[in-house]
Amino acid sequence: MKAKRMPTQSHYPLTDNRTYDAEYLSAIVSLDGDALGRKAAWSYIKGSTAVFAGKPVYTSYIPRLFGHSTYGRFSYIARITYSVLTKIMKEYLDNPEYRKLFNLDPRLEELILLPRDYDSLLPCARIDLFLDEETGEATFCEFNADGSSGMNEDREAGLSIMDSAPMKAFRAHHDVKTCTDSLFEGWVDEFLDIYSTYTFKVDNPHIAIVDFLENSVTEEFKIYARLFADRGFDFSIYDVRELEYDGSRLIGRKAYLGRDNAPIDAVWRRCVTRDIIDHWDDSQQLIAAVRDRKIALIGSFAGHIAHDKQVFEVIGLPQTRALLTDEEI
C-alpha cells in the first residue's frame, strides 16, 4: 500500500486528542475523582489475566484517547518503519558485506541465516515511540520483534474501565474502539496465513508457543491458546528445554498447556534470541529442527536484526540509505 507523504507541521496538530482528553477528564471531575470507579477498575485487574511475575499489572484509570488522525499517523509510522526494517533484514540475509555492519555473536549470525521457508520476513513487531502531537513526528525508543508482548495487558486495561461511569459518559457521544481484535483474532489470522505459505505445511498442524517460561507472560499465551483451539487447531505451550528433536520431528515432551509427547508442526517463537544464546546447550533441540527444515518457526531468528539495538546505528548509514526510498529516508 502506498503511504501518504508525511504531513507538514502546520497541518498536523492533533487537537482532537486534547479535546477528547478534556471531555473525559471533565466527566471524572464531575464525579469528584470517581473513587468508586477507580476501586472497581483495580478490583477487575486483580482478578484478571493481566499478571506478570505473579502480580497484577498496574494500569492507569485514565485512558489516552486518540482520534482518527492520530490512528492514521500511527499506521503510517508503523508501515514505513516496518518497510525500513524488513529491507535491512533482507540485505543482511543476502549481502555478506552488509552483515559486517553488525557486531553479532557468531552463534547468533548462524541462527539468523537459518532457512525460513515462508513468505513473511518479520511476522510480528512492536514499535515503541514517543509521538510529538504538535508535529506528528516520532522518536523511537526501541523495536521489538522477538517475544513482542503487552497485548493482553492492553486488553485487560481497556476492559477494566469500559463500563466505568466516565467511559459510559464519553461513549454516549463517541464511537470508542480498542485494538483488541487486531492484536488477538487478527494475529491468529495472520499466523495461519503465514503458515499457509510454508513450503512444508501440513493439514491440521499442531501449533505451539515455545519460550523459557520463567521469562514468559503465560497468561497471555493462554488467551492465544484458546483462540487457536476455537479455530480447530491443536495448540500447546512448551518450555524450550522440554523440546526433543528425533531427526525427523520436533517433539514437545512436557507441555505447560496442551499435549505431552506430541510432534509439533508450527512454532510461534516467543523466546528472544538473547535467551537462546544464554541457554545455548538447552536450545539445541529447537535449533537442530530449524536447521534441518523440520519445523515452521514463525518468527525466524532473523527477527533479531530488527530487535537488536545496533539497528539504530545501522539505519542511518549510507549502506542502508541506499536501500531506501526518499519517503523511507
mmCIF file with all atom_site columns, C-alpha atoms in Angstrom, residues 13-193:
data_model
loop_
_atom_site.group_PDB
_atom_site.id
_atom_site.type_symbol
_atom_site.label_atom_id
_atom_site.label_alt_id
_atom_site.label_comp_id
_atom_site.label_asym_id
_atom_site.label_entity_id
_atom_site.label_seq_id
_atom_site.pdbx_PDB_ins_code
_atom_site.Cartn_x
_atom_site.Cartn_y
_atom_site.Cartn_z
_atom_site.occupancy
_atom_site.B_iso_or_equiv
_atom_site.pdbx_formal_charge
_atom_site.auth_seq_id
_atom_site.auth_comp_id
_atom_site.auth_asym_id
_atom_site.auth_atom_id
_atom_site.pdbx_PDB_model_num
ATOM 1   C CA . PRO A 1 13  ? -1.567  19.471  15.428 1.00 0.00 ? 13  PRO A CA 1
ATOM 2   C CA . LEU A 1 14  ? -3.560  16.634  16.986 1.00 0.00 ? 14  LEU A CA 1
ATOM 3   C CA . THR A 1 15  ? -6.113  18.905  18.601 1.00 0.00 ? 15  THR A CA 1
ATOM 4   C CA . ASP A 1 16  ? -8.829  16.249  18.615 1.00 0.00 ? 16  ASP A CA 1
ATOM 5   C CA . ASN A 1 17  ? -6.839  14.233  21.184 1.00 0.00 ? 17  ASN A CA 1
ATOM 6   C CA . ARG A 1 18  ? -6.711  17.180  23.570 1.00 0.00 ? 18  ARG A CA 1
ATOM 7   C CA . THR A 1 19  ? -10.422 17.741  23.115 1.00 0.00 ? 19  THR A CA 1
ATOM 8   C CA . TYR A 1 20  ? -11.177 14.106  23.926 1.00 0.00 ? 20  TYR A CA 1
ATOM 9   C CA . ASP A 1 21  ? -8.890  14.179  26.980 1.00 0.00 ? 21  ASP A CA 1
ATOM 10  C CA . ALA A 1 22  ? -10.533 17.322  28.318 1.00 0.00 ? 22  ALA A CA 1
ATOM 11  C CA . GLU A 1 23  ? -14.008 15.876  27.852 1.00 0.00 ? 23  GLU A CA 1
ATOM 12  C CA . TYR A 1 24  ? -13.075 12.625  29.588 1.00 0.00 ? 24  TYR A CA 1
ATOM 13  C CA . LEU A 1 25  ? -11.367 14.383  32.496 1.00 0.00 ? 25  LEU A CA 1
ATOM 14  C CA . SER A 1 26  ? -14.380 16.641  32.972 1.00 0.00 ? 26  SER A CA 1
ATOM 15  C CA . ALA A 1 27  ? -16.512 13.531  33.465 1.00 0.00 ? 27  ALA A CA 1
ATOM 16  C CA . ILE A 1 28  ? -14.128 12.330  36.182 1.00 0.00 ? 28  ILE A CA 1
ATOM 17  C CA . VAL A 1 29  ? -14.103 15.773  37.811 1.00 0.00 ? 29  VAL A CA 1
ATOM 18  C CA . SER A 1 30  ? -17.898 15.789  37.830 1.00 0.00 ? 30  SER A CA 1
ATOM 19  C CA . LEU A 1 31  ? -17.712 12.572  39.872 1.00 0.00 ? 31  LEU A CA 1
ATOM 20  C CA . ASP A 1 32  ? -15.252 14.156  42.324 1.00 0.00 ? 32  ASP A CA 1
ATOM 21  C CA . GLY A 1 33  ? -12.449 11.910  41.087 1.00 0.00 ? 33  GLY A CA 1
ATOM 22  C CA . ASP A 1 34  ? -14.646 8.813   40.803 1.00 0.00 ? 34  ASP A CA 1
ATOM 23  C CA . ALA A 1 35  ? -13.044 6.916   43.680 1.00 0.00 ? 35  ALA A CA 1
ATOM 24  C CA . LEU A 1 36  ? -15.614 4.123   43.410 1.00 0.00 ? 36  LEU A CA 1
ATOM 25  C CA . GLY A 1 37  ? -14.856 3.645   39.723 1.00 0.00 ? 37  GLY A CA 1
ATOM 26  C CA . ARG A 1 38  ? -11.128 3.520   40.390 1.00 0.00 ? 38  ARG A CA 1
ATOM 27  C CA . LYS A 1 39  ? -11.601 0.877   43.054 1.00 0.00 ? 39  LYS A CA 1
ATOM 28  C CA . ALA A 1 40  ? -13.824 -1.166  40.753 1.00 0.00 ? 40  ALA A CA 1
ATOM 29  C CA . ALA A 1 41  ? -11.252 -0.996  37.945 1.00 0.00 ? 41  ALA A CA 1
ATOM 30  C CA . TRP A 1 42  ? -8.436  -2.113  40.250 1.00 0.00 ? 42  TRP A CA 1
ATOM 31  C CA . SER A 1 43  ? -10.606 -4.914  41.590 1.00 0.00 ? 43  SER A CA 1
ATOM 32  C CA . TYR A 1 44  ? -11.161 -6.049  37.998 1.00 0.00 ? 44  TYR A CA 1
ATOM 33  C CA . ILE A 1 45  ? -7.424  -6.001  37.254 1.00 0.00 ? 45  ILE A CA 1
ATOM 34  C CA . LYS A 1 46  ? -6.620  -8.013  40.386 1.00 0.00 ? 46  LYS A CA 1
ATOM 35  C CA . GLY A 1 47  ? -8.991  -10.742 39.216 1.00 0.00 ? 47  GLY A CA 1
ATOM 36  C CA . SER A 1 48  ? -7.946  -10.594 35.575 1.00 0.00 ? 48  SER A CA 1
ATOM 37  C CA . THR A 1 49  ? -5.285  -12.285 33.448 1.00 0.00 ? 49  THR A CA 1
ATOM 38  C CA . ALA A 1 50  ? -3.114  -9.119  33.468 1.00 0.00 ? 50  ALA A CA 1
ATOM 39  C CA . VAL A 1 51  ? -0.478  -10.801 35.614 1.00 0.00 ? 51  VAL A CA 1
ATOM 40  C CA . PHE A 1 52  ? 3.298   -10.579 35.462 1.00 0.00 ? 52  PHE A CA 1
ATOM 41  C CA . ALA A 1 53  ? 5.675   -12.371 37.843 1.00 0.00 ? 53  ALA A CA 1
ATOM 42  C CA . GLY A 1 54  ? 2.642   -13.489 39.839 1.00 0.00 ? 54  GLY A CA 1
ATOM 43  C CA . LYS A 1 55  ? 1.347   -9.973  40.480 1.00 0.00 ? 55  LYS A CA 1
ATOM 44  C CA . PRO A 1 56  ? -1.414  -7.914  38.846 1.00 0.00 ? 56  PRO A CA 1
ATOM 45  C CA . VAL A 1 57  ? -0.137  -5.325  36.375 1.00 0.00 ? 57  VAL A CA 1
ATOM 46  C CA . TYR A 1 58  ? -0.636  -1.714  37.393 1.00 0.00 ? 58  TYR A CA 1
ATOM 47  C CA . THR A 1 59  ? -2.648  0.272   34.854 1.00 0.00 ? 59  THR A CA 1
ATOM 48  C CA . SER A 1 60  ? -3.975  3.812   34.605 1.00 0.00 ? 60  SER A CA 1
ATOM 49  C CA . TYR A 1 61  ? -7.610  4.537   35.334 1.00 0.00 ? 61  TYR A CA 1
ATOM 50  C CA . ILE A 1 62  ? -7.459  7.414   32.853 1.00 0.00 ? 62  ILE A CA 1
ATOM 51  C CA . PRO A 1 63  ? -7.077  6.206   29.253 1.00 0.00 ? 63  PRO A CA 1
ATOM 52  C CA . ARG A 1 64  ? -5.298  8.041   26.468 1.00 0.00 ? 64  ARG A CA 1
ATOM 53  C CA . LEU A 1 65  ? -7.841  8.724   23.751 1.00 0.00 ? 65  LEU A CA 1
ATOM 54  C CA . PHE A 1 66  ? -6.728  9.082   20.132 1.00 0.00 ? 66  PHE A CA 1
ATOM 55  C CA . GLY A 1 67  ? -8.746  10.361  17.205 1.00 0.00 ? 67  GLY A CA 1
ATOM 56  C CA . HIS A 1 68  ? -8.777  9.046   13.662 1.00 0.00 ? 68  HIS A CA 1
ATOM 57  C CA . SER A 1 69  ? -5.980  11.374  12.532 1.00 0.00 ? 69  SER A CA 1
ATOM 58  C CA . THR A 1 70  ? -3.630  10.014  15.192 1.00 0.00 ? 70  THR A CA 1
ATOM 59  C CA . TYR A 1 71  ? -4.621  6.442   14.431 1.00 0.00 ? 71  TYR A CA 1
ATOM 60  C CA . GLY A 1 72  ? -3.774  7.128   10.815 1.00 0.00 ? 72  GLY A CA 1
ATOM 61  C CA . ARG A 1 73  ? -0.467  8.639   11.845 1.00 0.00 ? 73  ARG A CA 1
ATOM 62  C CA . PHE A 1 74  ? 0.424   5.593   13.938 1.00 0.00 ? 74  PHE A CA 1
ATOM 63  C CA . SER A 1 75  ? -0.476  3.375   10.981 1.00 0.00 ? 75  SER A CA 1
ATOM 64  C CA . TYR A 1 76  ? 1.711   5.417   8.649  1.00 0.00 ? 76  TYR A CA 1
ATOM 65  C CA . ILE A 1 77  ? 4.685   5.304   11.042 1.00 0.00 ? 77  ILE A CA 1
ATOM 66  C CA . ALA A 1 78  ? 4.260   1.565   11.524 1.00 0.00 ? 78  ALA A CA 1
ATOM 67  C CA . ARG A 1 79  ? 4.069   0.858   7.784  1.00 0.00 ? 79  ARG A CA 1
ATOM 68  C CA . ILE A 1 80  ? 7.120   2.928   6.892  1.00 0.00 ? 80  ILE A CA 1
ATOM 69  C CA . THR A 1 81  ? 9.171   1.644   9.830  1.00 0.00 ? 81  THR A CA 1
ATOM 70  C CA . TYR A 1 82  ? 8.224   -1.943  9.018  1.00 0.00 ? 82  TYR A CA 1
ATOM 71  C CA . SER A 1 83  ? 9.327   -1.420  5.414  1.00 0.00 ? 83  SER A CA 1
ATOM 72  C CA . VAL A 1 84  ? 12.683  0.008   6.513  1.00 0.00 ? 84  VAL A CA 1
ATOM 73  C CA . LEU A 1 85  ? 13.319  -2.818  8.983  1.00 0.00 ? 85  LEU A CA 1
ATOM 74  C CA . THR A 1 86  ? 12.479  -5.569  6.512  1.00 0.00 ? 86  THR A CA 1
ATOM 75  C CA . LYS A 1 87  ? 14.782  -4.026  3.906  1.00 0.00 ? 87  LYS A CA 1
ATOM 76  C CA . ILE A 1 88  ? 17.594  -4.045  6.474  1.00 0.00 ? 88  ILE A CA 1
ATOM 77  C CA . MET A 1 89  ? 16.825  -7.662  7.351  1.00 0.00 ? 89  MET A CA 1
ATOM 78  C CA . LYS A 1 90  ? 16.765  -8.742  3.705  1.00 0.00 ? 90  LYS A CA 1
ATOM 79  C CA . GLU A 1 91  ? 20.064  -7.011  2.982  1.00 0.00 ? 91  GLU A CA 1
ATOM 80  C CA . TYR A 1 92  ? 21.628  -8.691  5.997  1.00 0.00 ? 92  TYR A CA 1
ATOM 81  C CA . LEU A 1 93  ? 20.490  -12.103 4.756  1.00 0.00 ? 93  LEU A CA 1
ATOM 82  C CA . ASP A 1 94  ? 21.586  -11.512 1.165  1.00 0.00 ? 94  ASP A CA 1
ATOM 83  C CA . ASN A 1 95  ? 24.768  -9.451  1.500  1.00 0.00 ? 95  ASN A CA 1
ATOM 84  C CA . PRO A 1 96  ? 27.793  -10.724 3.490  1.00 0.00 ? 96  PRO A CA 1
ATOM 85  C CA . GLU A 1 97  ? 29.398  -7.274  3.359  1.00 0.00 ? 97  GLU A CA 1
ATOM 86  C CA . TYR A 1 98  ? 26.340  -5.644  4.894  1.00 0.00 ? 98  TYR A CA 1
ATOM 87  C CA . ARG A 1 99  ? 26.431  -8.156  7.752  1.00 0.00 ? 99  ARG A CA 1
ATOM 88  C CA . LYS A 1 100 ? 29.735  -6.658  8.839  1.00 0.00 ? 100 LYS A CA 1
ATOM 89  C CA . LEU A 1 101 ? 27.885  -3.508  9.920  1.00 0.00 ? 101 LEU A CA 1
ATOM 90  C CA . PHE A 1 102 ? 26.522  -5.529  12.844 1.00 0.00 ? 102 PHE A CA 1
ATOM 91  C CA . ASN A 1 103 ? 28.787  -6.902  15.552 1.00 0.00 ? 103 ASN A CA 1
ATOM 92  C CA . LEU A 1 104 ? 26.984  -10.117 16.488 1.00 0.00 ? 104 LEU A CA 1
ATOM 93  C CA . ASP A 1 105 ? 27.912  -13.294 18.304 1.00 0.00 ? 105 ASP A CA 1
ATOM 94  C CA . PRO A 1 106 ? 28.843  -15.853 15.591 1.00 0.00 ? 106 PRO A CA 1
ATOM 95  C CA . ARG A 1 107 ? 26.252  -18.214 17.040 1.00 0.00 ? 107 ARG A CA 1
ATOM 96  C CA . LEU A 1 108 ? 23.594  -15.556 16.582 1.00 0.00 ? 108 LEU A CA 1
ATOM 97  C CA . GLU A 1 109 ? 24.650  -14.933 12.994 1.00 0.00 ? 109 GLU A CA 1
ATOM 98  C CA . GLU A 1 110 ? 24.313  -18.663 12.336 1.00 0.00 ? 110 GLU A CA 1
ATOM 99  C CA . LEU A 1 111 ? 20.760  -18.636 13.706 1.00 0.00 ? 111 LEU A CA 1
ATOM 100 C CA . ILE A 1 112 ? 19.778  -15.594 11.650 1.00 0.00 ? 112 ILE A CA 1
ATOM 101 C CA . LEU A 1 113 ? 20.918  -17.274 8.437  1.00 0.00 ? 113 LEU A CA 1
ATOM 102 C CA . LEU A 1 114 ? 18.952  -20.482 9.008  1.00 0.00 ? 114 LEU A CA 1
ATOM 103 C CA . PRO A 1 115 ? 16.229  -21.173 6.392  1.00 0.00 ? 115 PRO A CA 1
ATOM 104 C CA . ARG A 1 116 ? 12.744  -19.734 6.884  1.00 0.00 ? 116 ARG A CA 1
ATOM 105 C CA . ASP A 1 117 ? 10.610  -21.347 4.117  1.00 0.00 ? 117 ASP A CA 1
ATOM 106 C CA . TYR A 1 118 ? 7.631   -18.983 4.371  1.00 0.00 ? 118 TYR A CA 1
ATOM 107 C CA . ASP A 1 119 ? 6.874   -15.549 2.949  1.00 0.00 ? 119 ASP A CA 1
ATOM 108 C CA . SER A 1 120 ? 6.857   -13.187 5.911  1.00 0.00 ? 120 SER A CA 1
ATOM 109 C CA . LEU A 1 121 ? 10.255  -11.813 6.911  1.00 0.00 ? 121 LEU A CA 1
ATOM 110 C CA . LEU A 1 122 ? 9.037   -10.047 10.069 1.00 0.00 ? 122 LEU A CA 1
ATOM 111 C CA . PRO A 1 123 ? 5.737   -11.628 11.160 1.00 0.00 ? 123 PRO A CA 1
ATOM 112 C CA . CYS A 1 124 ? 5.247   -9.670  14.370 1.00 0.00 ? 124 CYS A CA 1
ATOM 113 C CA . ALA A 1 125 ? 6.751   -6.485  15.769 1.00 0.00 ? 125 ALA A CA 1
ATOM 114 C CA . ARG A 1 126 ? 6.085   -3.823  18.370 1.00 0.00 ? 126 ARG A CA 1
ATOM 115 C CA . ILE A 1 127 ? 7.390   -0.357  17.590 1.00 0.00 ? 127 ILE A CA 1
ATOM 116 C CA . ASP A 1 128 ? 7.808   1.776   20.717 1.00 0.00 ? 128 ASP A CA 1
ATOM 117 C CA . LEU A 1 129 ? 7.897   5.533   20.223 1.00 0.00 ? 129 LEU A CA 1
ATOM 118 C CA . PHE A 1 130 ? 7.253   8.988   21.595 1.00 0.00 ? 130 PHE A CA 1
ATOM 119 C CA . LEU A 1 131 ? 4.874   10.999  19.401 1.00 0.00 ? 131 LEU A CA 1
ATOM 120 C CA . ASP A 1 132 ? 5.125   14.786  19.162 1.00 0.00 ? 132 ASP A CA 1
ATOM 121 C CA . GLU A 1 133 ? 1.474   15.689  18.903 1.00 0.00 ? 133 GLU A CA 1
ATOM 122 C CA . GLU A 1 134 ? 2.275   19.159  17.555 1.00 0.00 ? 134 GLU A CA 1
ATOM 123 C CA . THR A 1 135 ? 4.271   17.938  14.555 1.00 0.00 ? 135 THR A CA 1
ATOM 124 C CA . GLY A 1 136 ? 3.295   14.277  14.191 1.00 0.00 ? 136 GLY A CA 1
ATOM 125 C CA . GLU A 1 137 ? 6.949   13.266  14.313 1.00 0.00 ? 137 GLU A CA 1
ATOM 126 C CA . ALA A 1 138 ? 8.065   10.108  16.103 1.00 0.00 ? 138 ALA A CA 1
ATOM 127 C CA . THR A 1 139 ? 11.134  9.498   18.248 1.00 0.00 ? 139 THR A CA 1
ATOM 128 C CA . PHE A 1 140 ? 11.753  5.790   18.615 1.00 0.00 ? 140 PHE A CA 1
ATOM 129 C CA . CYS A 1 141 ? 12.526  4.039   21.893 1.00 0.00 ? 141 CYS A CA 1
ATOM 130 C CA . GLU A 1 142 ? 13.066  0.529   20.558 1.00 0.00 ? 142 GLU A CA 1
ATOM 131 C CA . PHE A 1 143 ? 11.858  -2.034  18.065 1.00 0.00 ? 143 PHE A CA 1
ATOM 132 C CA . ASN A 1 144 ? 10.618  -5.374  19.357 1.00 0.00 ? 144 ASN A CA 1
ATOM 133 C CA . ALA A 1 145 ? 10.361  -8.439  17.170 1.00 0.00 ? 145 ALA A CA 1
ATOM 134 C CA . ASP A 1 146 ? 11.351  -11.462 19.245 1.00 0.00 ? 146 ASP A CA 1
ATOM 135 C CA . GLY A 1 147 ? 8.869   -12.015 22.024 1.00 0.00 ? 147 GLY A CA 1
ATOM 136 C CA . SER A 1 148 ? 6.758   -8.897  21.399 1.00 0.00 ? 148 SER A CA 1
ATOM 137 C CA . SER A 1 149 ? 4.212   -8.764  24.198 1.00 0.00 ? 149 SER A CA 1
ATOM 138 C CA . GLY A 1 150 ? 1.864   -6.471  26.097 1.00 0.00 ? 150 GLY A CA 1
ATOM 139 C CA . MET A 1 151 ? -1.229  -7.374  24.101 1.00 0.00 ? 151 MET A CA 1
ATOM 140 C CA . ASN A 1 152 ? -3.103  -8.936  26.990 1.00 0.00 ? 152 ASN A CA 1
ATOM 141 C CA . GLU A 1 153 ? -2.253  -6.157  29.446 1.00 0.00 ? 153 GLU A CA 1
ATOM 142 C CA . ASP A 1 154 ? -3.627  -3.665  26.926 1.00 0.00 ? 154 ASP A CA 1
ATOM 143 C CA . ARG A 1 155 ? -6.798  -5.725  26.532 1.00 0.00 ? 155 ARG A CA 1
ATOM 144 C CA . GLU A 1 156 ? -7.431  -6.066  30.263 1.00 0.00 ? 156 GLU A CA 1
ATOM 145 C CA . ALA A 1 157 ? -6.672  -2.394  30.979 1.00 0.00 ? 157 ALA A CA 1
ATOM 146 C CA . GLY A 1 158 ? -9.319  -1.412  28.456 1.00 0.00 ? 158 GLY A CA 1
ATOM 147 C CA . LEU A 1 159 ? -11.852 -3.843  29.849 1.00 0.00 ? 159 LEU A CA 1
ATOM 148 C CA . SER A 1 160 ? -11.270 -2.589  33.391 1.00 0.00 ? 160 SER A CA 1
ATOM 149 C CA . ILE A 1 161 ? -12.646 0.866   32.542 1.00 0.00 ? 161 ILE A CA 1
ATOM 150 C CA . MET A 1 162 ? -15.018 0.143   29.654 1.00 0.00 ? 162 MET A CA 1
ATOM 151 C CA . ASP A 1 163 ? -18.079 0.105   31.925 1.00 0.00 ? 163 ASP A CA 1
ATOM 152 C CA . SER A 1 164 ? -16.927 2.908   34.228 1.00 0.00 ? 164 SER A CA 1
ATOM 153 C CA . ALA A 1 165 ? -19.120 5.978   34.603 1.00 0.00 ? 165 ALA A CA 1
ATOM 154 C CA . PRO A 1 166 ? -16.679 8.336   32.827 1.00 0.00 ? 166 PRO A CA 1
ATOM 155 C CA . MET A 1 167 ? -16.308 5.957   29.889 1.00 0.00 ? 167 MET A CA 1
ATOM 156 C CA . LYS A 1 168 ? -20.058 5.478   29.620 1.00 0.00 ? 168 LYS A CA 1
ATOM 157 C CA . ALA A 1 169 ? -20.489 9.267   29.544 1.00 0.00 ? 169 ALA A CA 1
ATOM 158 C CA . PHE A 1 170 ? -17.823 9.570   26.864 1.00 0.00 ? 170 PHE A CA 1
ATOM 159 C CA . ARG A 1 171 ? -19.199 6.708   24.785 1.00 0.00 ? 171 ARG A CA 1
ATOM 160 C CA . ALA A 1 172 ? -22.614 8.364   24.778 1.00 0.00 ? 172 ALA A CA 1
ATOM 161 C CA . HIS A 1 173 ? -21.134 10.895  22.336 1.00 0.00 ? 173 HIS A CA 1
ATOM 162 C CA . HIS A 1 174 ? -18.330 8.964   20.645 1.00 0.00 ? 174 HIS A CA 1
ATOM 163 C CA . ASP A 1 175 ? -17.709 5.625   18.949 1.00 0.00 ? 175 ASP A CA 1
ATOM 164 C CA . VAL A 1 176 ? -14.881 4.146   21.048 1.00 0.00 ? 176 VAL A CA 1
ATOM 165 C CA . LYS A 1 177 ? -12.817 1.220   19.776 1.00 0.00 ? 177 LYS A CA 1
ATOM 166 C CA . THR A 1 178 ? -9.760  -0.647  21.003 1.00 0.00 ? 178 THR A CA 1
ATOM 167 C CA . CYS A 1 179 ? -7.109  -2.642  19.131 1.00 0.00 ? 179 CYS A CA 1
ATOM 168 C CA . THR A 1 180 ? -8.047  -5.903  20.849 1.00 0.00 ? 180 THR A CA 1
ATOM 169 C CA . ASP A 1 181 ? -9.457  -7.598  17.752 1.00 0.00 ? 181 ASP A CA 1
ATOM 170 C CA . SER A 1 182 ? -6.345  -6.934  15.676 1.00 0.00 ? 182 SER A CA 1
ATOM 171 C CA . LEU A 1 183 ? -3.999  -7.954  18.492 1.00 0.00 ? 183 LEU A CA 1
ATOM 172 C CA . PHE A 1 184 ? -5.724  -11.279 19.148 1.00 0.00 ? 184 PHE A CA 1
ATOM 173 C CA . GLU A 1 185 ? -8.033  -12.643 16.447 1.00 0.00 ? 185 GLU A CA 1
ATOM 174 C CA . GLY A 1 186 ? -6.105  -10.585 13.904 1.00 0.00 ? 186 GLY A CA 1
ATOM 175 C CA . TRP A 1 187 ? -2.765  -12.130 14.861 1.00 0.00 ? 187 TRP A CA 1
ATOM 176 C CA . VAL A 1 188 ? -4.262  -15.639 14.762 1.00 0.00 ? 188 VAL A CA 1
ATOM 177 C CA . ASP A 1 189 ? -5.452  -14.916 11.220 1.00 0.00 ? 189 ASP A CA 1
ATOM 178 C CA . GLU A 1 190 ? -2.026  -13.586 10.277 1.00 0.00 ? 190 GLU A CA 1
ATOM 179 C CA . PHE A 1 191 ? -0.201  -16.550 11.806 1.00 0.00 ? 191 PHE A CA 1
ATOM 180 C CA . LEU A 1 192 ? -2.366  -19.005 9.889  1.00 0.00 ? 192 LEU A CA 1
ATOM 181 C CA . ASP A 1 193 ? -1.938  -17.023 6.663  1.00 0.00 ? 193 ASP A CA 1
#
